[in-house]
Amino acid sequence: MDRERADLTGAPATMLATLYGRALHSRTANPVLHDPYAEEAVRRIDHDFAATGLRGNDALSVALRGRLFDDLTAVRLAANPDVVVLHLGCGLDSRGRRLDPPPSVEWYDIDLPEVIDLRERIYPARPHHHVLGASVTAPDLLDGIPGDRPVLVVAEGLLMYLTEADGTALLRRITEHFPAGHLICDVQSPLATRWAHLLNGAVRAAGARLTWGVRGGAELERAVPGLVLDEERTFFDVPGLERVHPAYRALLRGMGGIPALRRLALILTMHFG
Ligand SMILES: C[S@@+](CC[C@H](N)C(=O)[O-])C[C@H]1O[C@@H](n2cnc3c(N)ncnc32)[C@H](O)[C@@H]1O
């Protein structure tokens, strides 16, 4: 089997850690997220995945977040199967394959060109699935994407790598391009972005930097006209968290009692139009 090289550093390299997390967790008994695509991608990529800094509990955390994003995305697709999906900062996540949406959905996997180059070598093309190698901060990002129907934006593990100015400009461009839409995303607090090199082994190992700290959905509502918060979940509310190792669970319980720590990472669902 020919293996593909992944010469990535900084933010693009962090997706190797989340990919590895899903693959590692998928191999465990009774996984919360079964991701055979991640397992196959890890086999195909010539990379020292152990150097991503990811271990057992981290893999479970990645899988729990991925599963929640899958479930939230599936709910939206069931409510309206006639949408354009923007899967921003997709990395090598196979969400579009795992969920296998109906042909009425036009699905766009978007990430930086070096990531999309690798993605295209790993995953074969499929109908109604598009890949776009570009920075989500590019002003012309949406030019070739039909803006005549609602959008579902899924941005998992992305916004914290943008600057506040770039992130809000991206969200404004989306609300201006589409008549209506939903957004499923996660954000990290200013404290979490400052502590990322301590708290997040994968960020540290990749040499990446988190640049946008968001305190909550209300901040995005203020920054982006028309965007309305539907629900805000902390990481502590993610279903399945009780499956972590008991020692880690005790640590999380302690952290969860301190408001600033409880809100280090949030998962937001929002809508506009
Ligand atoms: C932590 S990874 C998450 C990847 C994927 N969502 C997942 O959960 O596996 C962060 C991703 O954001 C992408 N990214 C960071 N800045 C970006 C930008 N300006 N434009 C597009 N993608 C970006 C990186 O290339 C990387 O794939």
XYZ file of C-alpha atoms and ligand atoms in Angstrom:
300
model
C 0.000 0.000 0.000
C 1.364 3.428 -0.961
C 1.389 5.739 2.024
C 0.823 9.486 1.727
C 3.149 11.975 3.327
C 1.725 14.704 5.565
C 4.222 17.544 5.884
C 2.087 19.865 7.985
C 2.908 22.237 10.826
C 0.937 24.726 12.899
C -2.881 24.810 12.737
C -3.145 22.392 9.752
C -1.182 19.763 11.717
C -3.746 19.801 14.541
C -6.188 17.938 12.317
C -3.802 14.956 12.361
C -4.358 14.790 16.131
C -8.164 14.901 15.888
C -8.068 12.354 13.054
C -5.880 10.084 15.157
C -8.196 10.581 18.143
C -11.195 9.391 16.157
C -9.205 6.446 14.760
C -7.867 5.414 18.184
C -11.264 5.675 19.818
C -12.991 3.925 16.936
C -10.857 0.836 17.615
C -12.088 0.565 21.225
C -14.990 -1.676 22.254
C -18.379 0.010 21.895
C -17.108 3.400 20.628
C -19.296 6.507 20.889
C -18.143 7.387 17.378
C -17.413 4.617 14.907
C -15.137 6.144 12.274
C -13.706 3.514 9.893
C -12.651 6.340 7.562
C -10.343 7.781 10.222
C -8.897 4.312 10.914
C -8.189 3.830 7.193
C -6.777 7.371 6.783
C -4.358 6.840 9.685
C -3.180 3.595 8.032
C -2.671 5.427 4.736
C -0.751 8.446 6.081
C 2.965 8.164 6.684
C 3.194 10.112 9.923
C 4.312 9.580 13.502
C 0.813 9.890 14.985
C 2.078 9.157 18.495
C 3.876 12.531 18.263
C 0.514 14.337 18.038
C 0.467 14.275 21.837
C -2.902 12.518 21.928
C -3.644 9.824 24.511
C -6.629 7.649 25.527
C -8.803 10.199 27.347
C -8.028 12.843 24.715
C -9.139 10.407 22.012
C -12.418 9.874 23.851
C -12.879 13.655 24.196
C -12.314 14.118 20.453
C -14.780 11.315 19.710
C -17.400 12.717 22.104
C -17.173 16.147 20.507
C -17.277 14.595 17.031
C -20.311 12.502 17.945
C -22.160 15.541 19.293
C -21.358 17.510 16.120
C -22.548 14.536 14.022
C -25.800 14.335 15.975
C -26.440 18.098 15.787
C -25.680 18.064 12.047
C -27.970 15.064 11.471
C -30.832 16.828 13.281
C -30.461 19.883 11.043
C -30.227 17.780 7.857
C -33.381 15.901 8.855
C -35.181 19.211 9.466
C -34.106 20.580 6.064
C -32.464 18.253 3.534
C -32.352 21.021 0.906
C -29.295 22.855 2.180
C -25.740 23.713 1.314
C -23.386 22.424 4.037
C -20.163 24.335 4.657
C -17.913 22.007 6.647
C -15.294 24.605 7.549
C -11.841 23.585 8.750
C -12.842 20.001 7.907
C -9.331 18.587 8.162
C -9.618 14.873 7.349
C -12.916 14.510 9.142
C -15.239 12.161 7.233
C -18.474 13.649 8.622
C -19.977 13.899 5.126
C -19.336 10.188 4.659
C -20.432 9.115 8.128
C -23.742 10.976 7.842
C -24.225 10.135 4.158
C -26.738 12.937 3.464
C -29.356 12.647 0.686
C -28.438 13.922 -2.821
C -30.461 17.101 -2.189
C -27.593 18.265 0.069
C -24.571 19.949 -1.536
C -21.732 19.349 0.917
C -18.551 21.498 0.842
C -15.472 20.319 2.749
C -13.265 23.395 3.145
C -9.786 23.707 4.619
C -6.389 25.190 3.781
C -4.909 24.060 0.425
C -2.233 21.787 1.981
C -4.901 19.938 3.992
C -7.274 19.587 1.044
C -4.396 18.308 -1.090
C -3.908 15.459 1.407
C -7.656 14.968 1.797
C -8.064 14.452 -1.949
C -5.333 11.809 -1.914
C -7.082 9.913 0.889
C -10.807 10.163 0.139
C -12.224 9.431 -3.324
C -14.579 12.019 -4.819
C -18.304 11.439 -4.433
C -21.381 13.056 -5.976
C -22.716 16.209 -4.270
C -19.552 16.453 -2.167
C -17.173 19.276 -3.051
C -13.745 20.066 -1.676
C -12.337 23.555 -1.535
C -8.718 24.292 -0.665
C -8.736 27.875 0.595
C -8.472 29.871 3.758
C -11.911 30.460 5.249
C -10.732 34.032 5.695
C -10.495 34.607 1.908
C -12.977 37.369 0.964
C -13.972 35.442 -2.201
C -14.455 32.107 -0.377
C -18.177 31.904 -1.131
C -18.077 33.230 -4.705
C -18.537 29.831 -6.361
C -21.016 28.480 -3.807
C -24.748 28.801 -4.598
C -26.343 31.334 -2.250
C -29.965 30.710 -3.193
C -30.833 28.234 -0.454
C -30.249 27.833 3.265
C -26.845 26.950 4.608
C -25.728 24.675 7.418
C -22.308 25.726 8.670
C -20.348 23.165 10.681
C -17.073 24.434 12.151
C -15.531 22.012 14.625
C -12.194 23.022 16.112
C -11.710 25.934 13.702
C -12.758 29.358 14.981
C -10.133 29.532 17.742
C -7.395 29.443 15.046
C -8.706 32.616 13.396
C -8.290 36.175 14.595
C -11.394 37.872 15.958
C -11.493 40.208 12.932
C -11.183 37.326 10.440
C -13.673 35.136 12.293
C -16.392 37.762 12.533
C -15.797 38.799 8.890
C -16.269 35.144 7.857
C -19.541 34.820 9.783
C -20.814 38.126 8.387
C -19.980 37.030 4.847
C -21.962 33.831 5.408
C -25.032 35.641 6.761
C -24.896 38.030 3.787
C -24.412 35.289 1.149
C -27.235 32.949 2.220
C -30.906 33.776 2.862
C -30.980 31.786 6.117
C -28.982 29.194 7.924
C -27.775 27.368 10.994
C -24.337 27.306 12.543
C -22.860 24.537 14.684
C -19.464 25.493 16.064
C -17.220 25.364 19.078
C -15.340 28.247 20.647
C -12.764 28.542 23.381
C -12.634 31.242 26.025
C -9.880 33.889 26.118
C -8.442 31.994 29.101
C -8.402 28.722 27.154
C -6.659 30.353 24.198
C -3.987 31.795 26.505
C -3.499 28.440 28.238
C -3.733 26.320 25.099
C -0.052 25.361 25.122
C -0.550 24.028 28.691
C -4.014 22.502 28.355
C -3.861 21.093 24.855
C -1.040 18.664 24.018
C -2.109 18.453 20.376
C -1.878 22.235 19.901
C 1.517 22.234 21.604
C 2.818 19.299 19.536
C 1.672 20.951 16.283
C 3.284 24.272 17.214
C -0.101 25.933 16.651
C -1.483 29.006 18.380
C -5.060 29.818 19.344
C -5.879 33.417 18.520
C -9.620 33.982 19.089
C -11.128 33.674 22.538
C -14.923 33.875 22.740
C -16.759 34.084 26.069
C -20.079 32.851 24.720
C -22.694 32.948 21.992
C -23.861 36.428 23.035
C -20.496 37.771 21.874
C -21.056 36.325 18.384
C -24.640 37.689 18.378
C -23.253 41.179 19.020
C -20.523 40.853 16.377
C -22.632 39.392 13.565
C -25.971 41.100 12.800
C -28.828 38.614 12.490
C -27.050 35.708 14.158
C -29.124 34.303 17.041
C -27.961 31.876 19.707
C -30.110 28.757 20.068
C -28.102 26.736 22.544
C -24.795 26.880 24.346
C -23.259 23.711 25.793
C -20.105 23.476 27.832
C -17.768 20.538 27.288
C -19.085 19.266 30.627
C -22.565 18.914 29.096
C -21.391 16.696 26.232
C -23.260 13.375 26.375
C -21.051 10.397 27.233
C -18.480 12.288 29.312
C -19.075 9.814 32.143
C -17.105 7.302 30.059
C -13.761 8.993 30.784
C -11.296 7.375 33.183
C -12.454 7.825 36.838
C -9.369 9.895 37.772
C -9.972 12.218 34.809
C -13.674 12.344 35.714
C -12.782 13.523 39.227
C -10.534 16.222 37.744
C -13.316 17.312 35.394
C -15.826 17.387 38.250
C -13.498 19.734 40.142
C -12.986 21.945 37.095
C -16.696 21.952 36.281
C -17.458 23.570 39.633
C -15.375 26.641 38.781
C -17.312 28.878 36.344
C -14.265 30.181 34.412
C -13.021 26.611 33.925
C -16.466 25.220 33.153
C -16.713 27.646 30.229
C -13.245 27.077 28.734
C -14.824 25.370 25.723
C -18.364 25.852 24.430
C -20.364 24.253 21.662
C -22.829 26.690 20.109
C -25.812 26.247 17.852
C -27.044 29.434 16.197
C -29.283 30.499 13.314
C -30.000 33.493 11.099
C -32.738 34.527 8.646
C -8.205 21.081 15.199
S -8.249 20.898 13.463
C -9.928 20.371 13.274
C -10.131 19.605 12.013
C -11.507 18.927 11.903
N -12.583 19.848 12.029
C -11.602 17.840 12.948
O -12.386 17.995 13.902
O -10.894 16.855 12.808
C -8.257 22.601 12.873
C -8.451 22.710 11.379
O -8.695 24.086 11.061
C -8.042 24.336 9.839
N -7.819 25.772 9.671
C -7.151 26.614 10.509
N -7.136 27.857 9.991
C -7.827 27.797 8.820
C -8.162 28.738 7.831
N -7.787 30.021 7.925
N -8.871 28.324 6.755
C -9.268 27.038 6.631
N -8.987 26.088 7.552
C -8.270 26.459 8.628
C -6.732 23.573 9.960
O -6.091 23.407 8.720
C -7.225 22.271 10.576
O -7.612 21.338 9.608
